[in-house]
């Protein structure tokens, strides 16, 4: 579908998932005496049904765009090449997930082994994994909604122009500019509203998240948030390599990045606790982005990626993000003391709306084309 420029049908897949869970789960809600294990089984069945429906939906939406045939001989070579490239591609795209898995394994040491390591008190405790898990959900939201979406949209265009260097570079610049335009203010905003965001999402409505836990989670969110822009750009650059048929380079940079992340993890947890895991992931992501940029310039590009227009775009984005950050920081700093869930939710809402308004207003004032690209239907 995406190769044919159709992105909306698969974007509706989560709606199908939720609809199936509701369709299967709501009737079961009225069954008396249902045990938690029964609920888990029912939700599992709903997810499987949703997967089948999603595939059927995608096949239906391909109607008129793909020719279905039982003759597979002509596709054999392409299929073999696909499987050969699949594992390196999964590793290259999964660097952030691999680093997150390492973070989780290190955070789980007190739960699996105990409070010490080689006779020394471990810097994390049994709550560290939960703190890390919930904090990760917050930084992954802007990345999943916007960052990966930009990379997904630009990928078919990059592949289409793989043999046309000027068009390839133009498309890559377009993707980099749009990704940074969205992700940099997301990084700034997430870092500034982290405390109110964590308390709004996790300490209200009887969730049982303590104030101490919220403070720790906010510290983890800060570590992850500084590199949201890097996570997003990394997806764009990785897909540029894939579009050129190179799945090996992102895989090799992924190995180096995971090694760096592991080294930083076991170092930074001692002074920073579980927040050290987040900072390690962020630093490693920036490291991988730098590697990909340098290699891309030598292997993929016919000239410097940062031409005059792209440099101007980066400067505009940084300037408008700083201005937005000043406004958001002022809202957070000068808002009256808040000790209730409603107060935290209120300042979060005002800060987000004010920040978005300032950023969009300034982007329009300086005539940033990225704003027009973002709002365009085609």
CSV table of C-alpha atoms in Angstrom, one decimal:
chain,number,residue,atom,x,y,z
A,1,UNK,CA,0.0,0.0,0.0
A,2,UNK,CA,2.7,2.5,0.9
A,3,UNK,CA,4.6,1.7,-2.3
A,4,UNK,CA,1.5,2.8,-4.1
A,5,UNK,CA,1.3,6.0,-2.0
A,6,UNK,CA,-1.6,4.7,0.1
A,7,UNK,CA,-0.8,5.4,3.8
A,8,UNK,CA,-4.3,6.0,5.3
A,9,UNK,CA,-5.5,2.3,5.1
A,10,UNK,CA,-2.7,0.9,7.2
A,11,UNK,CA,-2.8,3.9,9.5
A,12,UNK,CA,-6.3,2.7,10.4
A,13,UNK,CA,-4.9,-0.6,11.6
A,14,UNK,CA,-4.9,0.5,15.3
A,15,UNK,CA,-8.6,1.4,15.0
A,16,UNK,CA,-9.3,-2.1,13.8
A,17,UNK,CA,-7.3,-3.5,16.7
A,18,UNK,CA,-9.2,-1.5,19.3
A,19,UNK,CA,-12.5,-2.3,17.6
A,20,UNK,CA,-11.8,-6.0,17.8
A,21,UNK,CA,-10.8,-5.8,21.4
A,22,UNK,CA,-14.0,-4.0,22.3
A,23,UNK,CA,-16.1,-6.3,20.2
A,24,UNK,CA,-14.7,-9.4,21.9
A,25,UNK,CA,-14.1,-7.9,25.3
A,26,UNK,CA,-17.3,-6.0,26.0
A,27,UNK,CA,-19.6,-9.0,25.9
A,28,UNK,CA,-17.2,-10.9,28.2
A,29,UNK,CA,-17.4,-8.0,30.7
A,30,UNK,CA,-20.9,-9.2,31.6
A,31,UNK,CA,-19.7,-12.7,32.4
A,32,UNK,CA,-19.8,-13.2,36.2
A,33,UNK,CA,-16.9,-14.7,38.0
A,34,UNK,CA,-14.3,-14.2,35.2
A,35,UNK,CA,-10.8,-14.6,36.5
A,36,UNK,CA,-7.9,-12.4,35.3
A,37,UNK,CA,-6.5,-15.4,33.4
A,38,UNK,CA,-9.8,-15.5,31.5
A,39,UNK,CA,-9.5,-11.8,30.6
A,40,UNK,CA,-5.9,-12.3,29.4
A,41,UNK,CA,-7.1,-15.2,27.2
A,42,UNK,CA,-10.0,-13.2,25.7
A,43,UNK,CA,-7.8,-10.2,24.9
A,44,UNK,CA,-5.3,-12.5,23.3
A,45,UNK,CA,-8.0,-14.0,21.1
A,46,UNK,CA,-9.1,-10.5,20.2
A,47,UNK,CA,-5.6,-9.5,19.1
A,48,UNK,CA,-5.3,-12.6,16.9
A,49,UNK,CA,-8.7,-11.8,15.3
A,50,UNK,CA,-7.6,-8.2,14.8
A,51,UNK,CA,-4.5,-9.3,13.0
A,52,UNK,CA,-6.5,-11.4,10.5
A,53,UNK,CA,-8.9,-8.5,10.0
A,54,UNK,CA,-6.1,-6.1,9.4
A,55,UNK,CA,-4.5,-8.3,6.7
A,56,UNK,CA,-7.9,-8.8,5.1
A,57,UNK,CA,-8.4,-5.0,5.2
A,58,UNK,CA,-5.1,-4.4,3.6
A,59,UNK,CA,-5.6,-6.9,0.8
A,60,UNK,CA,-9.0,-5.4,0.1
A,61,UNK,CA,-7.5,-1.9,-0.2
A,62,UNK,CA,-5.0,-3.2,-2.7
A,63,UNK,CA,-7.9,-4.1,-5.1
A,64,UNK,CA,-7.2,-2.5,-8.4
A,65,UNK,CA,-3.5,-1.8,-7.6
A,66,UNK,CA,-2.0,-5.3,-7.5
A,67,UNK,CA,-2.5,-8.3,-9.7
A,68,UNK,CA,-3.1,-11.5,-7.9
A,69,UNK,CA,-1.7,-14.6,-9.6
A,70,UNK,CA,-0.5,-18.1,-8.7
A,71,UNK,CA,2.5,-17.8,-11.0
A,72,UNK,CA,5.3,-17.2,-8.5
A,73,UNK,CA,8.4,-18.1,-10.6
A,74,UNK,CA,8.9,-14.5,-11.7
A,75,UNK,CA,9.0,-13.4,-8.0
A,76,UNK,CA,11.4,-16.0,-6.8
A,77,UNK,CA,14.5,-13.9,-7.1
A,78,UNK,CA,13.0,-10.9,-5.6
A,79,UNK,CA,11.7,-13.0,-2.7
A,80,UNK,CA,15.1,-14.5,-2.0
A,81,UNK,CA,16.7,-11.0,-2.1
A,82,UNK,CA,14.0,-9.8,0.3
A,83,UNK,CA,14.8,-12.5,2.9
A,84,UNK,CA,18.5,-11.9,2.6
A,85,UNK,CA,18.0,-8.2,3.4
A,86,UNK,CA,15.3,-8.7,6.0
A,87,UNK,CA,17.5,-9.6,9.0
A,88,UNK,CA,20.0,-6.7,8.5
A,89,UNK,CA,17.1,-4.4,8.0
A,90,UNK,CA,15.4,-5.5,11.2
A,91,UNK,CA,18.6,-5.0,13.2
A,92,UNK,CA,19.2,-1.5,11.6
A,93,UNK,CA,15.7,-0.3,12.3
A,94,UNK,CA,15.5,-1.9,15.7
A,95,UNK,CA,18.5,-0.2,17.3
A,96,UNK,CA,16.3,1.9,19.6
A,97,UNK,CA,14.3,-1.2,20.6
A,98,UNK,CA,17.5,-3.2,21.2
A,99,UNK,CA,18.8,-0.4,23.4
A,100,UNK,CA,15.5,-0.2,25.3
A,101,UNK,CA,15.6,-4.0,25.8
A,102,UNK,CA,19.1,-3.6,27.3
A,103,UNK,CA,17.8,-0.8,29.5
A,104,UNK,CA,15.1,-3.1,30.8
A,105,UNK,CA,17.4,-6.1,31.4
A,106,UNK,CA,19.7,-3.9,33.5
A,107,UNK,CA,16.8,-2.4,35.4
A,108,UNK,CA,15.5,-5.9,36.2
A,109,UNK,CA,18.6,-7.0,38.0
A,110,UNK,CA,17.2,-6.3,41.5
A,111,UNK,CA,14.0,-8.2,40.6
A,112,UNK,CA,15.8,-11.2,39.2
A,113,UNK,CA,19.0,-11.4,41.2
A,114,UNK,CA,18.9,-9.1,44.2
A,115,UNK,CA,19.9,-5.7,45.6
A,116,UNK,CA,23.6,-6.3,45.2
A,117,UNK,CA,26.1,-7.1,42.5
A,118,UNK,CA,29.5,-8.6,43.4
A,119,UNK,CA,28.8,-7.7,47.0
A,120,UNK,CA,28.2,-4.0,46.2
A,121,UNK,CA,24.8,-2.3,46.5
A,122,UNK,CA,23.2,-2.1,43.1
A,123,UNK,CA,22.3,1.5,42.1
A,124,UNK,CA,18.7,0.5,41.0
A,125,UNK,CA,15.9,-1.1,43.0
A,126,UNK,CA,12.9,-3.2,42.3
A,127,UNK,CA,10.8,-0.2,41.2
A,128,UNK,CA,13.3,0.9,38.5
A,129,UNK,CA,11.9,-1.3,35.8
A,130,UNK,CA,8.4,0.1,36.2
A,131,UNK,CA,9.7,3.7,36.3
A,132,UNK,CA,11.6,3.0,33.1
A,133,UNK,CA,8.7,1.3,31.4
A,134,UNK,CA,6.2,4.1,32.0
A,135,UNK,CA,8.7,6.8,31.1
A,136,UNK,CA,9.4,5.1,27.8
A,137,UNK,CA,5.8,5.2,26.9
A,138,UNK,CA,5.8,9.0,27.0
A,139,UNK,CA,8.8,9.7,24.8
A,140,UNK,CA,7.7,7.0,22.3
A,141,UNK,CA,4.4,8.9,21.7
A,142,UNK,CA,5.8,11.8,19.6
A,143,UNK,CA,8.3,9.4,18.0
A,144,UNK,CA,5.6,6.9,16.9
A,145,UNK,CA,3.0,9.4,15.8
A,146,UNK,CA,5.2,11.9,13.9
A,147,UNK,CA,8.9,10.7,13.7
A,148,UNK,CA,8.3,7.3,12.2
A,149,UNK,CA,5.4,8.6,10.1
A,150,UNK,CA,7.7,11.0,8.2
A,151,UNK,CA,10.2,8.3,7.5
A,152,UNK,CA,7.5,6.0,6.3
A,153,UNK,CA,6.1,8.5,3.9
A,154,UNK,CA,9.5,9.5,2.5
A,155,UNK,CA,10.7,5.9,2.0
A,156,UNK,CA,8.8,5.0,-1.2
A,157,UNK,CA,10.0,8.3,-2.8
A,158,UNK,CA,13.6,7.6,-1.8
A,159,UNK,CA,13.3,4.1,-3.3
A,160,UNK,CA,11.8,5.5,-6.5
A,161,UNK,CA,14.7,7.9,-7.0
A,162,UNK,CA,17.5,5.5,-5.9
A,163,UNK,CA,19.1,5.8,-9.4
A,164,UNK,CA,18.5,9.5,-9.7
A,165,UNK,CA,20.9,11.3,-7.4
A,166,UNK,CA,19.6,14.8,-7.6
A,167,UNK,CA,16.0,13.7,-7.0
A,168,UNK,CA,17.2,11.3,-4.2
A,169,UNK,CA,19.0,14.1,-2.4
A,170,UNK,CA,16.1,16.5,-2.9
A,171,UNK,CA,13.8,13.9,-1.3
A,172,UNK,CA,16.2,13.1,1.6
A,173,UNK,CA,16.6,16.8,2.3
A,174,UNK,CA,12.8,17.2,2.3
A,175,UNK,CA,12.5,14.3,4.8
A,176,UNK,CA,15.3,15.6,7.1
A,177,UNK,CA,13.8,19.1,7.2
A,178,UNK,CA,10.3,17.9,7.9
A,179,UNK,CA,11.4,15.4,10.5
A,180,UNK,CA,13.5,18.0,12.3
A,181,UNK,CA,10.7,20.6,12.1
A,182,UNK,CA,8.4,18.2,14.0
A,183,UNK,CA,10.8,16.4,16.3
A,184,UNK,CA,13.0,19.3,17.6
A,185,UNK,CA,10.2,21.2,19.2
A,186,UNK,CA,8.9,17.8,20.5
A,187,UNK,CA,12.2,17.3,22.2
A,188,UNK,CA,12.2,20.8,23.8
A,189,UNK,CA,8.6,20.6,24.9
A,190,UNK,CA,8.8,17.1,26.3
A,191,UNK,CA,11.8,18.1,28.4
A,192,UNK,CA,10.1,21.2,29.8
A,193,UNK,CA,6.7,19.7,30.6
A,194,UNK,CA,8.0,16.3,31.8
A,195,UNK,CA,7.0,16.7,35.5
A,196,UNK,CA,3.4,17.8,34.8
A,197,UNK,CA,3.1,15.3,32.0
A,198,UNK,CA,4.1,12.4,34.2
A,199,UNK,CA,1.8,13.5,37.1
A,200,UNK,CA,-1.1,14.1,34.7
A,201,UNK,CA,-0.8,10.7,33.0
A,202,UNK,CA,0.3,8.5,35.9
A,203,UNK,CA,-0.6,10.0,39.4
A,204,UNK,CA,-4.3,10.7,38.8
A,205,UNK,CA,-7.5,8.7,38.7
A,206,UNK,CA,-6.3,6.1,41.2
A,207,UNK,CA,-3.3,4.8,39.3
A,208,UNK,CA,-1.3,4.3,42.5
A,209,UNK,CA,1.8,6.0,41.0
A,210,UNK,CA,3.5,7.8,44.0
A,211,UNK,CA,5.0,11.2,44.0
A,212,UNK,CA,8.5,9.7,44.4
A,213,UNK,CA,7.9,7.4,41.5
A,214,UNK,CA,6.6,10.4,39.4
A,215,UNK,CA,9.7,12.4,40.1
A,216,UNK,CA,11.9,9.4,39.1
A,217,UNK,CA,9.9,8.9,35.9
A,218,UNK,CA,10.2,12.6,35.1
A,219,UNK,CA,14.0,12.3,35.4
A,220,UNK,CA,14.0,9.4,32.9
A,221,UNK,CA,11.7,11.3,30.5
A,222,UNK,CA,14.2,14.1,30.5
A,223,UNK,CA,17.0,11.8,29.5
A,224,UNK,CA,15.1,10.3,26.6
A,225,UNK,CA,13.6,13.6,25.5
A,226,UNK,CA,16.8,15.3,24.5
A,227,UNK,CA,17.2,12.9,21.6
A,228,UNK,CA,13.6,12.6,20.2
A,229,UNK,CA,14.9,14.7,17.2
A,230,UNK,CA,17.8,12.2,16.8
A,231,UNK,CA,15.5,9.1,17.0
A,232,UNK,CA,13.3,10.7,14.2
A,233,UNK,CA,16.2,11.6,11.9
A,234,UNK,CA,17.8,8.2,12.4
A,235,UNK,CA,14.7,6.6,10.9
A,236,UNK,CA,14.9,8.9,7.8
A,237,UNK,CA,18.6,8.2,7.3
A,238,UNK,CA,18.2,4.4,7.8
A,239,UNK,CA,15.5,4.3,5.1
A,240,UNK,CA,17.7,6.3,2.8
A,241,UNK,CA,20.3,3.4,3.0
A,242,UNK,CA,17.5,0.8,2.5
A,243,UNK,CA,16.2,2.7,-0.5
A,244,UNK,CA,19.7,2.5,-2.1
A,245,UNK,CA,19.7,-1.3,-1.4
A,246,UNK,CA,22.2,-1.1,1.5
A,247,UNK,CA,20.9,-2.8,4.6
A,248,UNK,CA,24.4,-3.7,5.9
A,249,UNK,CA,25.6,-0.2,6.9
A,250,UNK,CA,22.7,0.5,9.3
A,251,UNK,CA,23.2,-2.9,10.8
A,252,UNK,CA,26.9,-2.3,11.4
A,253,UNK,CA,26.2,1.1,13.0
A,254,UNK,CA,23.5,-0.6,15.1
A,255,UNK,CA,26.1,-3.0,16.5
A,256,UNK,CA,28.4,-0.1,17.4
A,257,UNK,CA,25.5,1.9,18.9
A,258,UNK,CA,24.3,-1.0,21.1
A,259,UNK,CA,27.9,-1.6,22.3
A,260,UNK,CA,28.2,2.1,23.2
A,261,UNK,CA,24.8,2.1,24.9
A,262,UNK,CA,25.7,-1.0,27.0
A,263,UNK,CA,29.0,0.7,28.1
A,264,UNK,CA,27.2,3.9,29.0
A,265,UNK,CA,24.4,2.0,30.8
A,266,UNK,CA,26.7,0.2,33.2
A,267,UNK,CA,28.6,3.5,33.8
A,268,UNK,CA,25.8,6.1,34.2
A,269,UNK,CA,23.4,4.1,36.4
A,270,UNK,CA,25.8,4.6,39.3
A,271,UNK,CA,25.5,8.4,39.5
A,272,UNK,CA,22.1,8.8,37.8
A,273,UNK,CA,20.1,5.7,38.7
A,274,UNK,CA,17.6,4.6,36.1
A,275,UNK,CA,17.8,8.0,34.5
A,276,UNK,CA,21.3,7.0,33.4
A,277,UNK,CA,19.7,4.3,31.2
A,278,UNK,CA,17.7,7.0,29.4
A,279,UNK,CA,20.7,9.3,28.9
A,280,UNK,CA,22.7,6.4,27.6
A,281,UNK,CA,20.1,5.6,25.0
A,282,UNK,CA,19.9,9.3,23.9
A,283,UNK,CA,23.7,9.7,23.6
A,284,UNK,CA,23.9,6.4,21.7
A,285,UNK,CA,21.2,7.5,19.3
A,286,UNK,CA,23.0,10.8,18.5
A,287,UNK,CA,26.2,8.8,18.0
A,288,UNK,CA,24.5,6.5,15.5
A,289,UNK,CA,23.0,9.5,13.7
A,290,UNK,CA,26.4,11.1,13.3
A,291,UNK,CA,27.8,7.8,11.9
A,292,UNK,CA,25.0,7.5,9.4
A,293,UNK,CA,25.3,11.1,8.3
A,294,UNK,CA,29.1,10.7,7.7
A,295,UNK,CA,28.7,7.4,5.8
A,296,UNK,CA,25.8,8.7,3.8
A,297,UNK,CA,27.8,11.6,2.5
A,298,UNK,CA,30.4,9.3,1.1
A,299,UNK,CA,28.2,6.5,-0.2
A,300,UNK,CA,24.8,7.9,-1.0
A,301,UNK,CA,24.9,11.6,-1.8
A,302,UNK,CA,26.2,13.5,-4.8
A,303,UNK,CA,27.1,16.5,-2.6
A,304,UNK,CA,26.6,17.9,0.8
A,305,UNK,CA,23.2,17.3,2.3
A,306,UNK,CA,23.1,20.7,4.0
A,307,UNK,CA,22.7,23.0,1.1
A,308,UNK,CA,21.8,26.6,1.6
A,309,UNK,CA,18.0,25.9,1.9
A,310,UNK,CA,18.5,23.1,4.3
A,311,UNK,CA,20.9,25.1,6.5
A,312,UNK,CA,18.3,28.0,6.6
A,313,UNK,CA,15.6,25.4,7.5
A,314,UNK,CA,17.7,24.1,10.4
A,315,UNK,CA,18.4,27.6,11.7
A,316,UNK,CA,14.7,28.5,11.5
A,317,UNK,CA,13.7,25.3,13.3
A,318,UNK,CA,16.2,25.9,16.0
A,319,UNK,CA,15.2,29.5,16.4
A,320,UNK,CA,11.4,28.8,16.6
A,321,UNK,CA,12.0,25.9,18.9
A,322,UNK,CA,14.0,28.1,21.3
A,323,UNK,CA,11.3,30.7,21.2
A,324,UNK,CA,8.6,28.1,21.9
A,325,UNK,CA,10.7,26.7,24.7
A,326,UNK,CA,11.0,30.1,26.4
A,327,UNK,CA,7.2,30.4,26.4
A,328,UNK,CA,6.6,26.9,27.7
A,329,UNK,CA,9.2,27.3,30.4
A,330,UNK,CA,7.6,30.6,31.5
A,331,UNK,CA,4.2,28.9,31.7
A,332,UNK,CA,5.6,26.0,33.8
A,333,UNK,CA,7.7,28.3,36.0
A,334,UNK,CA,5.2,31.0,36.8
A,335,UNK,CA,2.1,28.8,37.1
A,336,UNK,CA,0.9,28.9,40.7
A,337,UNK,CA,2.0,26.0,43.0
A,338,UNK,CA,0.2,22.9,42.1
A,339,UNK,CA,-0.5,19.9,44.3
A,340,UNK,CA,-3.5,18.3,42.7
A,341,UNK,CA,-4.0,16.2,39.6
A,342,UNK,CA,-6.2,18.9,38.1
A,343,UNK,CA,-3.6,21.6,38.6
A,344,UNK,CA,-0.9,19.5,36.8
A,345,UNK,CA,-3.3,18.8,34.0
A,346,UNK,CA,-4.2,22.4,33.7
A,347,UNK,CA,-0.6,23.7,33.4
A,348,UNK,CA,0.2,20.9,30.9
A,349,UNK,CA,-2.7,21.9,28.7
A,350,UNK,CA,-1.9,25.6,28.8
A,351,UNK,CA,1.8,24.9,28.1
A,352,UNK,CA,1.1,22.6,25.2
A,353,UNK,CA,-1.4,24.9,23.6
A,354,UNK,CA,0.8,28.0,24.1
A,355,UNK,CA,3.9,26.3,22.8
A,356,UNK,CA,2.1,24.9,19.8
A,357,UNK,CA,0.6,28.3,19.0
A,358,UNK,CA,3.9,30.1,19.3
A,359,UNK,CA,5.7,27.6,17.2
A,360,UNK,CA,3.1,27.5,14.5
A,361,UNK,CA,2.8,31.2,14.5
A,362,UNK,CA,6.5,31.9,14.2
A,363,UNK,CA,6.8,29.2,11.6
A,364,UNK,CA,4.2,31.0,9.5
A,365,UNK,CA,5.7,34.4,10.2
A,366,UNK,CA,9.1,33.3,8.9
A,367,UNK,CA,7.3,31.5,6.0
A,368,UNK,CA,8.7,28.1,6.9
A,369,UNK,CA,7.8,25.8,4.0
A,370,UNK,CA,7.9,22.8,6.3
A,371,UNK,CA,4.6,24.0,7.9
A,372,UNK,CA,3.0,24.0,4.5
A,373,UNK,CA,4.4,20.5,3.7
A,374,UNK,CA,3.0,19.3,7.0
A,375,UNK,CA,-0.5,20.6,6.3
A,376,UNK,CA,-0.6,19.6,2.7
A,377,UNK,CA,-2.7,16.7,1.7
A,378,UNK,CA,-0.4,15.6,-1.1
